């Protein structure tokens, strides 16, 4: 098992936060914890401050309504947080089939109680959290390959769409955080070695 440094642990925590916020609406406890986030003048620091401010301006019921309207509703402004939608304009498309192959190679499969397909943005952030934090054992370079093949080609666009979605408050800040984080990850993975 590889040693996980502070940087990879922080990356894992960012992915885990995004995974949580994309798979369920935040309860009062999570909103309280998010409202305590601190930041600095860096892009991620600014995104953390904006998310903390948004968490202080909302409550559990408002966040739940927003989550439903964005991800479960069929109305105007609803988003489809799936790689297949963004990459092939279908659901259950080739990107999902490729992802399932990769997950099989890593010895992973979706838990039976999970209803969303594996190419859901939250599921992919959960996998990245496990790879970055070391809870998913993988060969050297697997994290970069997974990011390149299954995350980088579409997730920035998804977060940008989330940021601009109609009638969002709290989730616009989630979009900013996700877009900023994916940009930083893409730059870091593009570096040699």
PDB file of N, CA, C and O in Angstrom, residues 104-136:
ATOM      1  N   UNK A 104     -13.710  -2.867 -13.516  1.00  0.00           N
ATOM      2  CA  UNK A 104     -13.429  -4.293 -13.412  1.00  0.00           C
ATOM      3  C   UNK A 104     -11.940  -4.564 -13.300  1.00  0.00           C
ATOM      4  O   UNK A 104     -11.507  -5.405 -12.496  1.00  0.00           O
ATOM      5  N   UNK A 105     -11.142  -3.839 -14.089  1.00  0.00           N
ATOM      6  CA  UNK A 105      -9.679  -3.991 -14.021  1.00  0.00           C
ATOM      7  C   UNK A 105      -9.140  -3.611 -12.649  1.00  0.00           C
ATOM      8  O   UNK A 105      -8.127  -4.157 -12.200  1.00  0.00           O
ATOM      9  N   UNK A 106      -9.808  -2.662 -11.986  1.00  0.00           N
ATOM     10  CA  UNK A 106      -9.399  -2.238 -10.640  1.00  0.00           C
ATOM     11  C   UNK A 106     -10.006  -3.111  -9.544  1.00  0.00           C
ATOM     12  O   UNK A 106      -9.758  -2.898  -8.361  1.00  0.00           O
ATOM     13  N   UNK A 107     -10.845  -4.078  -9.955  1.00  0.00           N
ATOM     14  CA  UNK A 107     -11.500  -4.951  -8.983  1.00  0.00           C
ATOM     15  C   UNK A 107     -12.647  -4.278  -8.258  1.00  0.00           C
ATOM     16  O   UNK A 107     -12.982  -4.652  -7.135  1.00  0.00           O
ATOM     17  N   UNK A 108     -13.274  -3.293  -8.907  1.00  0.00           N
ATOM     18  CA  UNK A 108     -14.359  -2.531  -8.289  1.00  0.00           C
ATOM     19  C   UNK A 108     -15.671  -2.779  -9.017  1.00  0.00           C
ATOM     20  O   UNK A 108     -15.687  -2.978 -10.229  1.00  0.00           O
ATOM     21  N   UNK A 109     -16.743  -2.734  -8.279  1.00  0.00           N
ATOM     22  CA  UNK A 109     -18.068  -2.750  -8.883  1.00  0.00           C
ATOM     23  C   UNK A 109     -19.014  -1.942  -8.014  1.00  0.00           C
ATOM     24  O   UNK A 109     -18.777  -1.749  -6.825  1.00  0.00           O
ATOM     25  N   UNK A 110     -20.057  -1.480  -8.639  1.00  0.00           N
ATOM     26  CA  UNK A 110     -21.046  -0.657  -7.945  1.00  0.00           C
ATOM     27  C   UNK A 110     -21.817  -1.518  -6.949  1.00  0.00           C
ATOM     28  O   UNK A 110     -22.180  -2.651  -7.250  1.00  0.00           O
ATOM     29  N   UNK A 111     -22.045  -0.960  -5.771  1.00  0.00           N
ATOM     30  CA  UNK A 111     -22.852  -1.660  -4.768  1.00  0.00           C
ATOM     31  C   UNK A 111     -24.275  -1.823  -5.283  1.00  0.00           C
ATOM     32  O   UNK A 111     -24.803  -0.918  -5.939  1.00  0.00           O
ATOM     33  N   UNK A 112     -24.913  -2.961  -5.008  1.00  0.00           N
ATOM     34  CA  UNK A 112     -26.258  -3.227  -5.547  1.00  0.00           C
ATOM     35  C   UNK A 112     -27.305  -2.178  -5.158  1.00  0.00           C
ATOM     36  O   UNK A 112     -28.238  -1.929  -5.919  1.00  0.00           O
ATOM     37  N   UNK A 113     -27.144  -1.548  -3.996  1.00  0.00           N
ATOM     38  CA  UNK A 113     -28.149  -0.560  -3.561  1.00  0.00           C
ATOM     39  C   UNK A 113     -28.008   0.787  -4.269  1.00  0.00           C
ATOM     40  O   UNK A 113     -28.878   1.635  -4.167  1.00  0.00           O
ATOM     41  N   UNK A 114     -26.922   0.971  -4.991  1.00  0.00           N
ATOM     42  CA  UNK A 114     -26.726   2.231  -5.738  1.00  0.00           C
ATOM     43  C   UNK A 114     -27.522   2.156  -7.028  1.00  0.00           C
ATOM     44  O   UNK A 114     -27.339   1.245  -7.819  1.00  0.00           O
ATOM     45  N   UNK A 115     -28.376   3.140  -7.247  1.00  0.00           N
ATOM     46  CA  UNK A 115     -29.247   3.096  -8.427  1.00  0.00           C
ATOM     47  C   UNK A 115     -28.687   3.852  -9.627  1.00  0.00           C
ATOM     48  O   UNK A 115     -29.057   3.557 -10.757  1.00  0.00           O
ATOM     49  N   UNK A 116     -27.828   4.808  -9.390  1.00  0.00           N
ATOM     50  CA  UNK A 116     -27.272   5.596 -10.495  1.00  0.00           C
ATOM     51  C   UNK A 116     -26.225   4.779 -11.250  1.00  0.00           C
ATOM     52  O   UNK A 116     -25.487   4.003 -10.657  1.00  0.00           O
ATOM     53  N   UNK A 117     -26.123   4.977 -12.570  1.00  0.00           N
ATOM     54  CA  UNK A 117     -25.048   4.318 -13.305  1.00  0.00           C
ATOM     55  C   UNK A 117     -23.678   4.833 -12.853  1.00  0.00           C
ATOM     56  O   UNK A 117     -23.562   5.933 -12.301  1.00  0.00           O
ATOM     57  N   UNK A 118     -22.662   4.031 -13.100  1.00  0.00           N
ATOM     58  CA  UNK A 118     -21.327   4.324 -12.605  1.00  0.00           C
ATOM     59  C   UNK A 118     -20.716   5.593 -13.182  1.00  0.00           C
ATOM     60  O   UNK A 118     -19.775   6.139 -12.615  1.00  0.00           O
ATOM     61  N   UNK A 119     -21.211   6.078 -14.309  1.00  0.00           N
ATOM     62  CA  UNK A 119     -20.617   7.284 -14.901  1.00  0.00           C
ATOM     63  C   UNK A 119     -21.210   8.577 -14.338  1.00  0.00           C
ATOM     64  O   UNK A 119     -21.001   9.652 -14.881  1.00  0.00           O
ATOM     65  N   UNK A 120     -21.903   8.474 -13.216  1.00  0.00           N
ATOM     66  CA  UNK A 120     -22.418   9.640 -12.494  1.00  0.00           C
ATOM     67  C   UNK A 120     -21.229  10.416 -11.916  1.00  0.00           C
ATOM     68  O   UNK A 120     -20.277   9.821 -11.395  1.00  0.00           O
ATOM     69  N   UNK A 121     -21.267  11.735 -11.988  1.00  0.00           N
ATOM     70  CA  UNK A 121     -20.163  12.569 -11.509  1.00  0.00           C
ATOM     71  C   UNK A 121     -19.823  12.278 -10.051  1.00  0.00           C
ATOM     72  O   UNK A 121     -18.648  12.236  -9.682  1.00  0.00           O
ATOM     73  N   UNK A 122     -20.821  12.065  -9.213  1.00  0.00           N
ATOM     74  CA  UNK A 122     -20.571  11.774  -7.813  1.00  0.00           C
ATOM     75  C   UNK A 122     -19.842  10.458  -7.614  1.00  0.00           C
ATOM     76  O   UNK A 122     -18.928  10.353  -6.799  1.00  0.00           O
ATOM     77  N   UNK A 123     -20.228   9.450  -8.372  1.00  0.00           N
ATOM     78  CA  UNK A 123     -19.563   8.145  -8.290  1.00  0.00           C
ATOM     79  C   UNK A 123     -18.108   8.265  -8.718  1.00  0.00           C
ATOM     80  O   UNK A 123     -17.206   7.714  -8.086  1.00  0.00           O
ATOM     81  N   UNK A 124     -17.863   9.006  -9.803  1.00  0.00           N
ATOM     82  CA  UNK A 124     -16.494   9.176 -10.295  1.00  0.00           C
ATOM     83  C   UNK A 124     -15.643   9.956  -9.292  1.00  0.00           C
ATOM     84  O   UNK A 124     -14.464   9.641  -9.093  1.00  0.00           O
ATOM     85  N   UNK A 125     -16.217  10.963  -8.642  1.00  0.00           N
ATOM     86  CA  UNK A 125     -15.480  11.688  -7.603  1.00  0.00           C
ATOM     87  C   UNK A 125     -15.171  10.768  -6.430  1.00  0.00           C
ATOM     88  O   UNK A 125     -14.092  10.852  -5.826  1.00  0.00           O
ATOM     89  N   UNK A 126     -16.089   9.872  -6.119  1.00  0.00           N
ATOM     90  CA  UNK A 126     -15.860   8.905  -5.051  1.00  0.00           C
ATOM     91  C   UNK A 126     -14.682   7.980  -5.396  1.00  0.00           C
ATOM     92  O   UNK A 126     -13.829   7.699  -4.547  1.00  0.00           O
ATOM     93  N   UNK A 127     -14.613   7.521  -6.633  1.00  0.00           N
ATOM     94  CA  UNK A 127     -13.501   6.677  -7.079  1.00  0.00           C
ATOM     95  C   UNK A 127     -12.189   7.467  -7.002  1.00  0.00           C
ATOM     96  O   UNK A 127     -11.174   6.960  -6.500  1.00  0.00           O
ATOM     97  N   UNK A 128     -12.203   8.710  -7.472  1.00  0.00           N
ATOM     98  CA  UNK A 128     -10.990   9.532  -7.415  1.00  0.00           C
ATOM     99  C   UNK A 128     -10.561   9.766  -5.968  1.00  0.00           C
ATOM    100  O   UNK A 128      -9.370   9.784  -5.663  1.00  0.00           O
ATOM    101  N   UNK A 129     -11.516   9.943  -5.058  1.00  0.00           N
ATOM    102  CA  UNK A 129     -11.183  10.104  -3.637  1.00  0.00           C
ATOM    103  C   UNK A 129     -10.465   8.869  -3.123  1.00  0.00           C
ATOM    104  O   UNK A 129      -9.459   8.971  -2.406  1.00  0.00           O
ATOM    105  N   UNK A 130     -10.959   7.707  -3.496  1.00  0.00           N
ATOM    106  CA  UNK A 130     -10.334   6.463  -3.065  1.00  0.00           C
ATOM    107  C   UNK A 130      -8.957   6.258  -3.655  1.00  0.00           C
ATOM    108  O   UNK A 130      -8.039   5.779  -2.979  1.00  0.00           O
ATOM    109  N   UNK A 131      -8.789   6.617  -4.923  1.00  0.00           N
ATOM    110  CA  UNK A 131      -7.474   6.491  -5.560  1.00  0.00           C
ATOM    111  C   UNK A 131      -6.476   7.472  -4.950  1.00  0.00           C
ATOM    112  O   UNK A 131      -5.342   7.108  -4.644  1.00  0.00           O
ATOM    113  N   UNK A 132      -6.900   8.720  -4.772  1.00  0.00           N
ATOM    114  CA  UNK A 132      -6.003   9.743  -4.216  1.00  0.00           C
ATOM    115  C   UNK A 132      -5.653   9.438  -2.763  1.00  0.00           C
ATOM    116  O   UNK A 132      -4.511   9.622  -2.344  1.00  0.00           O
ATOM    117  N   UNK A 133      -6.631   8.972  -1.995  1.00  0.00           N
ATOM    118  CA  UNK A 133      -6.416   8.726  -0.575  1.00  0.00           C
ATOM    119  C   UNK A 133      -5.851   7.355  -0.253  1.00  0.00           C
ATOM    120  O   UNK A 133      -5.543   7.073   0.905  1.00  0.00           O
ATOM    121  N   UNK A 134      -5.735   6.494  -1.259  1.00  0.00           N
ATOM    122  CA  UNK A 134      -5.140   5.185  -1.042  1.00  0.00           C
ATOM    123  C   UNK A 134      -6.087   4.108  -0.558  1.00  0.00           C
ATOM    124  O   UNK A 134      -5.665   2.971  -0.343  1.00  0.00           O
ATOM    125  N   UNK A 135      -7.372   4.403  -0.380  1.00  0.00           N
ATOM    126  CA  UNK A 135      -8.299   3.359   0.072  1.00  0.00           C
ATOM    127  C   UNK A 135      -8.668   2.402  -1.064  1.00  0.00           C
ATOM    128  O   UNK A 135      -9.179   1.314  -0.806  1.00  0.00           O
ATOM    129  N   UNK A 136      -8.412   2.801  -2.305  1.00  0.00           N
ATOM    130  CA  UNK A 136      -8.552   1.905  -3.448  1.00  0.00           C
ATOM    131  C   UNK A 136      -7.139   1.574  -3.917  1.00  0.00           C
ATOM    132  O   UNK A 136      -6.443   2.440  -4.457  1.00  0.00           O
TER     133      UNK A 136
END
